[in-house]
PDB file of C-alpha atoms in Angstrom:
ATOM      1  CA  UNK M 237      22.948 -37.636 -60.531  1.00 90.00           C
ATOM      2  CA  UNK M 238      26.262 -35.801 -60.353  1.00 98.00           C
ATOM      3  CA  UNK M 239      26.577 -32.034 -60.416  1.00 98.00           C
ATOM      4  CA  UNK M 240      30.087 -30.849 -61.275  1.00 98.00           C
ATOM      5  CA  UNK M 241      31.490 -27.553 -59.989  1.00 99.00           C
ATOM      6  CA  UNK M 242      34.829 -26.015 -60.899  1.00 98.00           C
ATOM      7  CA  UNK M 243      36.204 -23.401 -58.514  1.00 99.00           C
ATOM      8  CA  UNK M 244      38.659 -20.769 -59.724  1.00 98.00           C
ATOM      9  CA  UNK M 245      40.160 -18.316 -57.275  1.00 98.00           C
ATOM     10  CA  UNK M 246      42.683 -15.493 -56.933  1.00 98.00           C
ATOM     11  CA  UNK M 247      43.079 -14.657 -60.622  1.00 98.00           C
ATOM     12  CA  UNK M 248      44.737 -11.253 -59.966  1.00 98.00           C
ATOM     13  CA  UNK M 249      44.497 -10.141 -63.598  1.00 97.00           C
ATOM     14  CA  UNK M 250      45.778  -6.743 -64.781  1.00 97.00           C
ATOM     15  CA  UNK M 251      44.518  -4.584 -67.659  1.00 96.00           C
ATOM     16  CA  UNK M 252      47.745  -5.308 -69.567  1.00 96.00           C
ATOM     17  CA  UNK M 253      47.912  -9.111 -69.960  1.00 95.00           C
ATOM     18  CA  UNK M 254      51.694  -9.036 -69.720  1.00 95.00           C
ATOM     19  CA  UNK M 255      51.906  -7.044 -66.479  1.00 96.00           C
ATOM     20  CA  UNK M 256      53.922  -8.976 -63.907  1.00 93.00           C
ATOM     21  CA  UNK M 257      53.000  -9.729 -60.307  1.00 91.00           C
ATOM     22  CA  UNK M 258      55.961 -11.034 -58.314  1.00 87.00           C
ATOM     23  CA  UNK M 259      57.666 -11.894 -61.570  1.00 85.00           C
ATOM     24  CA  UNK M 260      54.829 -13.682 -63.378  1.00 87.00           C
ATOM     25  CA  UNK M 261      51.959 -12.566 -65.611  1.00 93.00           C
ATOM     26  CA  UNK M 262      48.681 -13.711 -63.937  1.00 96.00           C
ATOM     27  CA  UNK M 263      46.682 -13.339 -67.158  1.00 97.00           C
ATOM     28  CA  UNK M 264      48.999 -15.704 -69.053  1.00 95.00           C
ATOM     29  CA  UNK M 265      48.686 -18.343 -66.339  1.00 95.00           C
ATOM     30  CA  UNK M 266      44.914 -17.902 -66.331  1.00 97.00           C
ATOM     31  CA  UNK M 267      44.925 -18.566 -70.080  1.00 97.00           C
ATOM     32  CA  UNK M 268      46.683 -21.881 -69.444  1.00 96.00           C
ATOM     33  CA  UNK M 269      44.237 -22.785 -66.675  1.00 97.00           C
ATOM     34  CA  UNK M 270      41.309 -21.991 -68.968  1.00 97.00           C
ATOM     35  CA  UNK M 271      42.791 -24.172 -71.712  1.00 96.00           C
ATOM     36  CA  UNK M 272      43.013 -27.104 -69.291  1.00 96.00           C
ATOM     37  CA  UNK M 273      39.483 -26.428 -68.112  1.00 97.00           C
ATOM     38  CA  UNK M 274      38.233 -26.576 -71.698  1.00 97.00           C
ATOM     39  CA  UNK M 275      39.644 -30.115 -71.978  1.00 96.00           C
ATOM     40  CA  UNK M 276      37.857 -31.312 -68.846  1.00 97.00           C
ATOM     41  CA  UNK M 277      35.363 -34.160 -69.308  1.00 97.00           C
ATOM     42  CA  UNK M 278      32.654 -33.832 -68.278  1.00 97.00           C
ATOM     43  CA  UNK M 279      32.486 -30.073 -68.361  1.00 98.00           C
ATOM     44  CA  UNK M 280      31.353 -28.243 -65.213  1.00 98.00           C
ATOM     45  CA  UNK M 281      27.675 -27.613 -64.570  1.00 98.00           C
ATOM     46  CA  UNK M 282      28.728 -24.539 -62.567  1.00 98.00           C
ATOM     47  CA  UNK M 283      31.866 -22.402 -62.580  1.00 98.00           C
ATOM     48  CA  UNK M 284      32.433 -20.571 -59.285  1.00 99.00           C
ATOM     49  CA  UNK M 285      34.985 -17.803 -58.762  1.00 98.00           C
ATOM     50  CA  UNK M 286      35.790 -17.157 -55.110  1.00 98.00           C
ATOM     51  CA  UNK M 287      37.269 -13.707 -55.431  1.00 98.00           C
ATOM     52  CA  UNK M 288      40.218 -11.597 -56.527  1.00 98.00           C
ATOM     53  CA  UNK M 289      39.162 -11.560 -60.167  1.00 98.00           C
ATOM     54  CA  UNK M 290      41.639  -8.729 -60.784  1.00 98.00           C
ATOM     55  CA  UNK M 291      44.587  -7.089 -59.064  1.00 97.00           C
ATOM     56  CA  UNK M 292      44.132  -3.513 -60.290  1.00 97.00           C
ATOM     57  CA  UNK M 293      40.290  -3.532 -60.027  1.00 97.00           C
ATOM     58  CA  UNK M 294      39.893  -1.804 -63.420  1.00 98.00           C
ATOM     59  CA  UNK M 295      36.906  -2.333 -65.758  1.00 98.00           C
ATOM     60  CA  UNK M 296      39.233  -3.423 -68.567  1.00 98.00           C
ATOM     61  CA  UNK M 297      40.706  -6.140 -66.336  1.00 98.00           C
ATOM     62  CA  UNK M 298      37.284  -7.514 -65.424  1.00 98.00           C
ATOM     63  CA  UNK M 299      36.345  -7.426 -69.102  1.00 98.00           C
ATOM     64  CA  UNK M 300      39.427  -9.492 -69.952  1.00 97.00           C
ATOM     65  CA  UNK M 301      38.427 -12.068 -67.336  1.00 98.00           C
ATOM     66  CA  UNK M 302      34.887 -12.136 -68.701  1.00 98.00           C
ATOM     67  CA  UNK M 303      36.219 -12.774 -72.213  1.00 97.00           C
ATOM     68  CA  UNK M 304      38.169 -15.840 -71.057  1.00 97.00           C
ATOM     69  CA  UNK M 305      35.101 -17.158 -69.213  1.00 98.00           C
ATOM     70  CA  UNK M 306      32.767 -16.844 -72.227  1.00 97.00           C
ATOM     71  CA  UNK M 307      32.120 -20.624 -72.582  1.00 97.00           C
ATOM     72  CA  UNK M 308      30.713 -20.778 -69.034  1.00 98.00           C
ATOM     73  CA  UNK M 309      28.911 -17.440 -68.650  1.00 98.00           C
ATOM     74  CA  UNK M 310      25.551 -19.213 -68.517  1.00 98.00           C
ATOM     75  CA  UNK M 311      26.656 -21.163 -65.429  1.00 98.00           C
ATOM     76  CA  UNK M 312      28.953 -18.642 -63.742  1.00 98.00           C
ATOM     77  CA  UNK M 313      28.652 -17.755 -60.038  1.00 98.00           C
ATOM     78  CA  UNK M 314      30.874 -15.243 -58.252  1.00 98.00           C
ATOM     79  CA  UNK M 315      31.781 -13.720 -54.898  1.00 98.00           C
ATOM     80  CA  UNK M 316      34.317 -10.920 -54.394  1.00 98.00           C
ATOM     81  CA  UNK M 317      37.714 -11.035 -52.697  1.00 98.00           C
ATOM     82  CA  UNK M 318      39.759  -8.297 -51.093  1.00 98.00           C
ATOM     83  CA  UNK M 319      41.209  -7.328 -54.488  1.00 97.00           C
ATOM     84  CA  UNK M 320      37.784  -6.780 -56.027  1.00 98.00           C
ATOM     85  CA  UNK M 321      35.591  -3.728 -56.490  1.00 97.00           C
ATOM     86  CA  UNK M 322      31.951  -4.728 -56.077  1.00 97.00           C
ATOM     87  CA  UNK M 323      30.566  -1.929 -58.253  1.00 97.00           C
ATOM     88  CA  UNK M 324      32.926  -2.611 -61.161  1.00 97.00           C
ATOM     89  CA  UNK M 325      32.520  -6.388 -60.873  1.00 98.00           C
ATOM     90  CA  UNK M 326      28.744  -5.987 -60.878  1.00 97.00           C
ATOM     91  CA  UNK M 327      28.852  -3.664 -63.914  1.00 97.00           C
ATOM     92  CA  UNK M 328      31.004  -5.948 -66.080  1.00 98.00           C
ATOM     93  CA  UNK M 329      29.070  -9.094 -65.082  1.00 98.00           C
ATOM     94  CA  UNK M 330      25.686  -7.329 -65.062  1.00 96.00           C
ATOM     95  CA  UNK M 331      23.918 -10.381 -66.483  1.00 97.00           C
ATOM     96  CA  UNK M 332      25.203 -12.652 -63.704  1.00 97.00           C
ATOM     97  CA  UNK M 333      25.223 -10.392 -60.639  1.00 97.00           C
ATOM     98  CA  UNK M 334      22.086  -8.650 -59.419  1.00 92.00           C
ATOM     99  CA  UNK M 335      21.821  -5.700 -57.059  1.00 93.00           C
ATOM    100  CA  UNK M 336      23.279  -2.232 -57.229  1.00 89.00           C
ATOM    101  CA  UNK M 337      26.521  -0.437 -56.408  1.00 83.00           C
ATOM    102  CA  UNK M 338      28.237  -1.845 -53.307  1.00 84.00           C
ATOM    103  CA  UNK M 339      25.556  -4.308 -52.201  1.00 95.00           C
ATOM    104  CA  UNK M 340      26.869  -7.715 -51.158  1.00 98.00           C
ATOM    105  CA  UNK M 341      27.543 -10.091 -54.051  1.00 98.00           C
ATOM    106  CA  UNK M 342      26.279 -13.538 -53.096  1.00 98.00           C
ATOM    107  CA  UNK M 343      24.589 -16.483 -54.801  1.00 98.00           C
ATOM    108  CA  UNK M 344      22.191 -19.324 -54.060  1.00 98.00           C
ATOM    109  CA  UNK M 345      21.332 -22.422 -56.093  1.00 98.00           C
ATOM    110  CA  UNK M 346      20.352 -26.049 -55.500  1.00 98.00           C
ATOM    111  CA  UNK M 347      21.256 -29.245 -57.350  1.00 98.00           C
ATOM    112  CA  UNK M 348      21.847 -32.945 -56.632  1.00 98.00           C
ATOM    113  CA  UNK M 349      20.394 -32.597 -53.147  1.00 98.00           C
ATOM    114  CA  UNK M 350      22.807 -29.772 -52.263  1.00 98.00           C
ATOM    115  CA  UNK M 351      22.189 -26.135 -51.384  1.00 98.00           C
ATOM    116  CA  UNK M 352      25.137 -24.060 -52.664  1.00 98.00           C
ATOM    117  CA  UNK M 353      25.610 -20.607 -51.177  1.00 98.00           C
ATOM    118  CA  UNK M 354      28.157 -17.950 -52.097  1.00 98.00           C
ATOM    119  CA  UNK M 355      29.140 -15.574 -49.278  1.00 98.00           C
ATOM    120  CA  UNK M 356      30.577 -12.080 -49.635  1.00 98.00           C
ATOM    121  CA  UNK M 357      33.430 -11.548 -47.125  1.00 98.00           C
ATOM    122  CA  UNK M 358      34.867  -8.441 -48.806  1.00 98.00           C
ATOM    123  CA  UNK M 359      35.648  -5.394 -46.650  1.00 98.00           C
ATOM    124  CA  UNK M 360      36.333  -2.295 -48.789  1.00 95.00           C
ATOM    125  CA  UNK M 361      39.886  -1.063 -48.339  1.00 95.00           C
ATOM    126  CA  UNK M 362      40.967  -4.053 -46.227  1.00 97.00           C
ATOM    127  CA  UNK M 363      42.879  -7.267 -46.909  1.00 97.00           C
ATOM    128  CA  UNK M 364      41.189  -9.238 -44.145  1.00 98.00           C
ATOM    129  CA  UNK M 365      37.555 -10.260 -44.514  1.00 98.00           C
ATOM    130  CA  UNK M 366      34.412 -10.321 -42.418  1.00 98.00           C
ATOM    131  CA  UNK M 367      31.201 -12.290 -42.144  1.00 98.00           C
ATOM    132  CA  UNK M 368      28.436 -10.554 -40.236  1.00 98.00           C
ATOM    133  CA  UNK M 369      25.768 -11.849 -37.902  1.00 98.00           C
ATOM    134  CA  UNK M 370      23.188 -10.785 -40.486  1.00 98.00           C
ATOM    135  CA  UNK M 371      24.834 -12.965 -43.140  1.00 98.00           C
ATOM    136  CA  UNK M 372      24.936 -15.948 -40.799  1.00 98.00           C
ATOM    137  CA  UNK M 373      21.262 -15.393 -40.025  1.00 98.00           C
ATOM    138  CA  UNK M 374      20.550 -15.380 -43.770  1.00 98.00           C
ATOM    139  CA  UNK M 375      22.298 -18.743 -44.141  1.00 98.00           C
ATOM    140  CA  UNK M 376      20.309 -20.131 -41.221  1.00 98.00           C
ATOM    141  CA  UNK M 377      17.037 -18.872 -42.693  1.00 98.00           C
ATOM    142  CA  UNK M 378      17.852 -20.256 -46.129  1.00 98.00           C
ATOM    143  CA  UNK M 379      18.629 -23.666 -44.661  1.00 98.00           C
ATOM    144  CA  UNK M 380      15.261 -23.629 -42.889  1.00 97.00           C
ATOM    145  CA  UNK M 381      13.451 -23.136 -46.198  1.00 97.00           C
ATOM    146  CA  UNK M 382      15.539 -25.644 -48.177  1.00 98.00           C
ATOM    147  CA  UNK M 383      14.747 -29.333 -48.570  1.00 97.00           C
ATOM    148  CA  UNK M 384      18.367 -30.048 -49.571  1.00 98.00           C
ATOM    149  CA  UNK M 385      20.020 -32.680 -47.393  1.00 98.00           C
ATOM    150  CA  UNK M 386      23.482 -31.095 -47.689  1.00 98.00           C
ATOM    151  CA  UNK M 387      24.949 -27.598 -48.028  1.00 98.00           C
ATOM    152  CA  UNK M 388      28.185 -26.203 -49.500  1.00 98.00           C
ATOM    153  CA  UNK M 389      29.482 -22.700 -48.872  1.00 98.00           C
ATOM    154  CA  UNK M 390      31.795 -20.753 -51.177  1.00 99.00           C
ATOM    155  CA  UNK M 391      33.707 -17.701 -49.938  1.00 98.00           C
ATOM    156  CA  UNK M 392      36.990 -15.874 -50.355  1.00 98.00           C
ATOM    157  CA  UNK M 393      38.430 -15.816 -46.819  1.00 98.00           C
ATOM    158  CA  UNK M 394      38.752 -19.168 -44.987  1.00 98.00           C
ATOM    159  CA  UNK M 395      36.666 -19.388 -41.789  1.00 98.00           C
ATOM    160  CA  UNK M 396      39.410 -21.245 -39.886  1.00 98.00           C
ATOM    161  CA  UNK M 397      42.941 -20.478 -38.739  1.00 95.00           C
ATOM    162  CA  UNK M 398      45.724 -21.909 -40.891  1.00 93.00           C
ATOM    163  CA  UNK M 399      48.478 -21.752 -38.248  1.00 89.00           C
ATOM    164  CA  UNK M 400      50.302 -19.213 -40.411  1.00 89.00           C
ATOM    165  CA  UNK M 401      51.153 -15.952 -38.640  1.00 89.00           C
ATOM    166  CA  UNK M 402      50.766 -13.655 -41.620  1.00 91.00           C
ATOM    167  CA  UNK M 403      47.826 -15.442 -43.263  1.00 92.00           C
ATOM    168  CA  UNK M 404      45.808 -15.657 -40.058  1.00 93.00           C
ATOM    169  CA  UNK M 405      46.391 -11.925 -39.496  1.00 93.00           C
ATOM    170  CA  UNK M 406      44.512 -11.239 -42.749  1.00 95.00           C
ATOM    171  CA  UNK M 407      41.847 -13.878 -42.188  1.00 96.00           C
ATOM    172  CA  UNK M 408      38.127 -13.749 -41.476  1.00 98.00           C
ATOM    173  CA  UNK M 409      36.506 -11.744 -38.684  1.00 98.00           C
ATOM    174  CA  UNK M 410      33.270 -13.268 -37.454  1.00 98.00           C
ATOM    175  CA  UNK M 411      34.378 -16.821 -38.141  1.00 97.00           C
ATOM    176  CA  UNK M 412      33.130 -17.862 -34.678  1.00 97.00           C
ATOM    177  CA  UNK M 413      29.592 -16.956 -35.793  1.00 98.00           C
ATOM    178  CA  UNK M 414      29.851 -19.236 -38.808  1.00 98.00           C
ATOM    179  CA  UNK M 415      31.446 -21.917 -36.619  1.00 98.00           C
ATOM    180  CA  UNK M 416      28.472 -21.839 -34.258  1.00 98.00           C
ATOM    181  CA  UNK M 417      26.086 -22.215 -37.184  1.00 98.00           C
ATOM    182  CA  UNK M 418      28.061 -25.160 -38.585  1.00 98.00           C
ATOM    183  CA  UNK M 419      27.946 -26.820 -35.150  1.00 98.00           C
ATOM    184  CA  UNK M 420      24.175 -26.391 -35.010  1.00 97.00           C
ATOM    185  CA  UNK M 421      23.576 -27.284 -38.663  1.00 97.00           C
ATOM    186  CA  UNK M 422      25.346 -30.507 -39.776  1.00 97.00           C
ATOM    187  CA  UNK M 423      23.962 -30.166 -43.289  1.00 98.00           C
ATOM    188  CA  UNK M 424      26.828 -27.722 -43.931  1.00 98.00           C
ATOM    189  CA  UNK M 425      29.382 -30.258 -45.075  1.00 98.00           C
ATOM    190  CA  UNK M 426      31.786 -28.403 -47.377  1.00 98.00           C
ATOM    191  CA  UNK M 427      33.291 -24.893 -47.380  1.00 98.00           C
ATOM    192  CA  UNK M 428      35.473 -23.917 -50.356  1.00 98.00           C
ATOM    193  CA  UNK M 429      37.646 -20.795 -50.157  1.00 98.00           C
ATOM    194  CA  UNK M 430      40.523 -18.920 -51.758  1.00 98.00           C
ATOM    195  CA  UNK M 431      42.661 -16.030 -50.499  1.00 97.00           C
ATOM    196  CA  UNK M 432      45.653 -18.073 -49.293  1.00 96.00           C
ATOM    197  CA  UNK M 433      46.965 -19.166 -52.729  1.00 96.00           C
ATOM    198  CA  UNK M 434      47.632 -22.778 -51.738  1.00 94.00           C
ATOM    199  CA  UNK M 435      45.784 -26.001 -50.956  1.00 96.00           C
ATOM    200  CA  UNK M 436      44.746 -26.432 -47.328  1.00 95.00           C
ATOM    201  CA  UNK M 437      42.504 -28.959 -45.550  1.00 97.00           C
ATOM    202  CA  UNK M 438      40.714 -27.923 -42.370  1.00 97.00           C
ATOM    203  CA  UNK M 439      37.528 -28.602 -40.436  1.00 97.00           C
ATOM    204  CA  UNK M 440      34.759 -26.424 -39.004  1.00 98.00           C
ATOM    205  CA  UNK M 441      32.382 -28.600 -36.974  1.00 96.00           C
ATOM    206  CA  UNK M 442      31.114 -31.200 -39.476  1.00 94.00           C
ATOM    207  CA  UNK M 443      32.158 -29.101 -42.493  1.00 98.00           C
ATOM    208  CA  UNK M 444      35.351 -29.813 -44.413  1.00 98.00           C
ATOM    209  CA  UNK M 445      37.180 -26.558 -45.225  1.00 98.00           C
ATOM    210  CA  UNK M 446      39.166 -26.621 -48.474  1.00 98.00           C
ATOM    211  CA  UNK M 447      41.260 -23.810 -49.908  1.00 98.00           C
ATOM    212  CA  UNK M 448      42.234 -23.828 -53.561  1.00 98.00           C
ATOM    213  CA  UNK M 449      45.466 -22.784 -55.312  1.00 97.00           C
ATOM    214  CA  UNK M 450      45.517 -19.509 -57.183  1.00 97.00           C
ATOM    215  CA  UNK M 451      45.348 -19.517 -60.962  1.00 97.00           C
ATOM    216  CA  UNK M 452      48.583 -17.471 -60.724  1.00 95.00           C
ATOM    217  CA  UNK M 453      51.170 -17.039 -57.989  1.00 92.00           C
ATOM    218  CA  UNK M 454      51.373 -19.482 -55.070  1.00 93.00           C
ATOM    219  CA  UNK M 455      52.004 -18.670 -51.387  1.00 91.00           C
ATOM    220  CA  UNK M 456      54.155 -20.613 -48.935  1.00 87.00           C
ATOM    221  CA  UNK M 457      51.852 -21.798 -46.112  1.00 80.00           C
ATOM    222  CA  UNK M 458      54.645 -22.419 -43.608  1.00 81.00           C
ATOM    223  CA  UNK M 459      56.185 -18.937 -43.582  1.00 81.00           C
ATOM    224  CA  UNK M 460      55.697 -16.304 -40.861  1.00 84.00           C
ATOM    225  CA  UNK M 461      55.966 -13.542 -43.477  1.00 86.00           C
ATOM    226  CA  UNK M 462      54.618 -13.265 -47.046  1.00 85.00           C
ATOM    227  CA  UNK M 463      56.546 -15.637 -49.283  1.00 85.00           C
ATOM    228  CA  UNK M 464      55.900 -16.800 -52.836  1.00 85.00           C
ATOM    229  CA  UNK M 465      56.877 -20.266 -54.069  1.00 86.00           C
ATOM    230  CA  UNK M 466      57.189 -21.979 -57.468  1.00 83.00           C
ATOM    231  CA  UNK M 467      53.959 -23.955 -57.343  1.00 87.00           C
ATOM    232  CA  UNK M 468      51.821 -24.791 -60.367  1.00 92.00           C
ATOM    233  CA  UNK M 469      48.557 -22.822 -60.704  1.00 96.00           C
ATOM    234  CA  UNK M 470      45.346 -24.803 -60.695  1.00 96.00           C
ATOM    235  CA  UNK M 471      41.663 -25.142 -59.891  1.00 98.00           C
ATOM    236  CA  UNK M 472      39.347 -27.322 -57.828  1.00 98.00           C
ATOM    237  CA  UNK M 473      36.835 -29.854 -59.165  1.00 98.00           C
ATOM    238  CA  UNK M 474      33.871 -30.680 -56.922  1.00 98.00           C
ATOM    239  CA  UNK M 475      31.431 -33.434 -57.853  1.00 98.00           C
ATOM    240  CA  UNK M 476      28.223 -33.289 -55.800  1.00 98.00           C
ATOM    241  CA  UNK M 477      25.828 -36.227 -55.520  1.00 98.00           C
ATOM    242  CA  UNK M 478      22.838 -36.875 -53.264  1.00 98.00           C
ATOM    243  CA  UNK M 479      25.113 -39.157 -51.237  1.00 97.00           C
ATOM    244  CA  UNK M 480      28.020 -36.757 -50.716  1.00 98.00           C
ATOM    245  CA  UNK M 481      30.874 -35.256 -52.710  1.00 98.00           C
ATOM    246  CA  UNK M 482      34.345 -35.810 -54.096  1.00 98.00           C
ATOM    247  CA  UNK M 483      36.869 -33.082 -54.786  1.00 98.00           C
ATOM    248  CA  UNK M 484      40.323 -32.787 -56.280  1.00 98.00           C
ATOM    249  CA  UNK M 485      42.823 -30.194 -57.448  1.00 98.00           C
ATOM    250  CA  UNK M 486      43.998 -30.050 -61.057  1.00 97.00           C
ATOM    251  CA  UNK M 487      47.092 -28.031 -61.921  1.00 96.00           C
ATOM    252  CA  UNK M 488      48.758 -26.894 -65.102  1.00 93.00           C
ATOM    253  CA  UNK M 489      52.290 -28.143 -65.691  1.00 88.00           C
ATOM    254  CA  UNK M 490      53.990 -24.719 -65.671  1.00 81.00           C
ATOM    255  CA  UNK M 491      55.282 -23.541 -62.266  1.00 77.00           C
ATOM    256  CA  UNK M 492      54.655 -19.924 -61.357  1.00 69.00           C
ATOM    257  CA  UNK M 493      58.245 -19.219 -60.309  1.00 62.00           C
ATOM    258  CA  UNK M 494      58.523 -15.804 -58.669  1.00 50.00           C
ATOM    259  CA  UNK M 495      61.462 -13.536 -59.412  1.00 44.00           C
ATOM    260  CA  UNK M 496      61.212 -11.490 -56.220  1.00 45.00           C
ATOM    261  CA  UNK M 497      59.613 -11.826 -52.793  1.00 41.00           C
TER     262      UNK M 497
END
């Protein structure tokens, strides 16, 4: 049995589909990513968005994202990023996100011998993220009740340092708590994140940490200050099986070339 997940991240959509961010229109690139996703065989069993659905955090922007995701609404799972508004996200995706107002937006499902958990690292008004001791305790408790032999976590902010001065400054507070849990719980084998707008491979105890390119603008990982580069937007494919997983990045062919930095 194979369970296929597609991860989209850092969409940064505006209400006006032609509004530019660093010289490119995020909505237009998302349209191209969605077109490529529609051609994927087999189609995903789950579509996971790891934050930054919009850039302006307006209801109309979330509604535009929802419209593009219509084919996968029955298998959609979401967590917020720093550019999200929990209350608005929850209102527009009311049939996929439970809870009220500014409660954490997280998810939990099992398939193919895997427990998949979505973690909310959003801090209102901040760019950096946070995972609390209470959240880590929830993960620990959920693992204790699960018969799954493996676990994957999905979150916006990476729980490791990337050796990038400016990216690490807006990283995840509390990552040492998650690191301690991963050390104690080897079933956590994969952590998929966004936030940094490029592909990165890291390790947290026995867990592989993978970041995924944005569906829009791409960041330079080797710069000490914010810098945008002409990379091609894309998404991550994750195939889970009882014996492990495989993952790869697919990109569209159009580079998101920024006009200004």
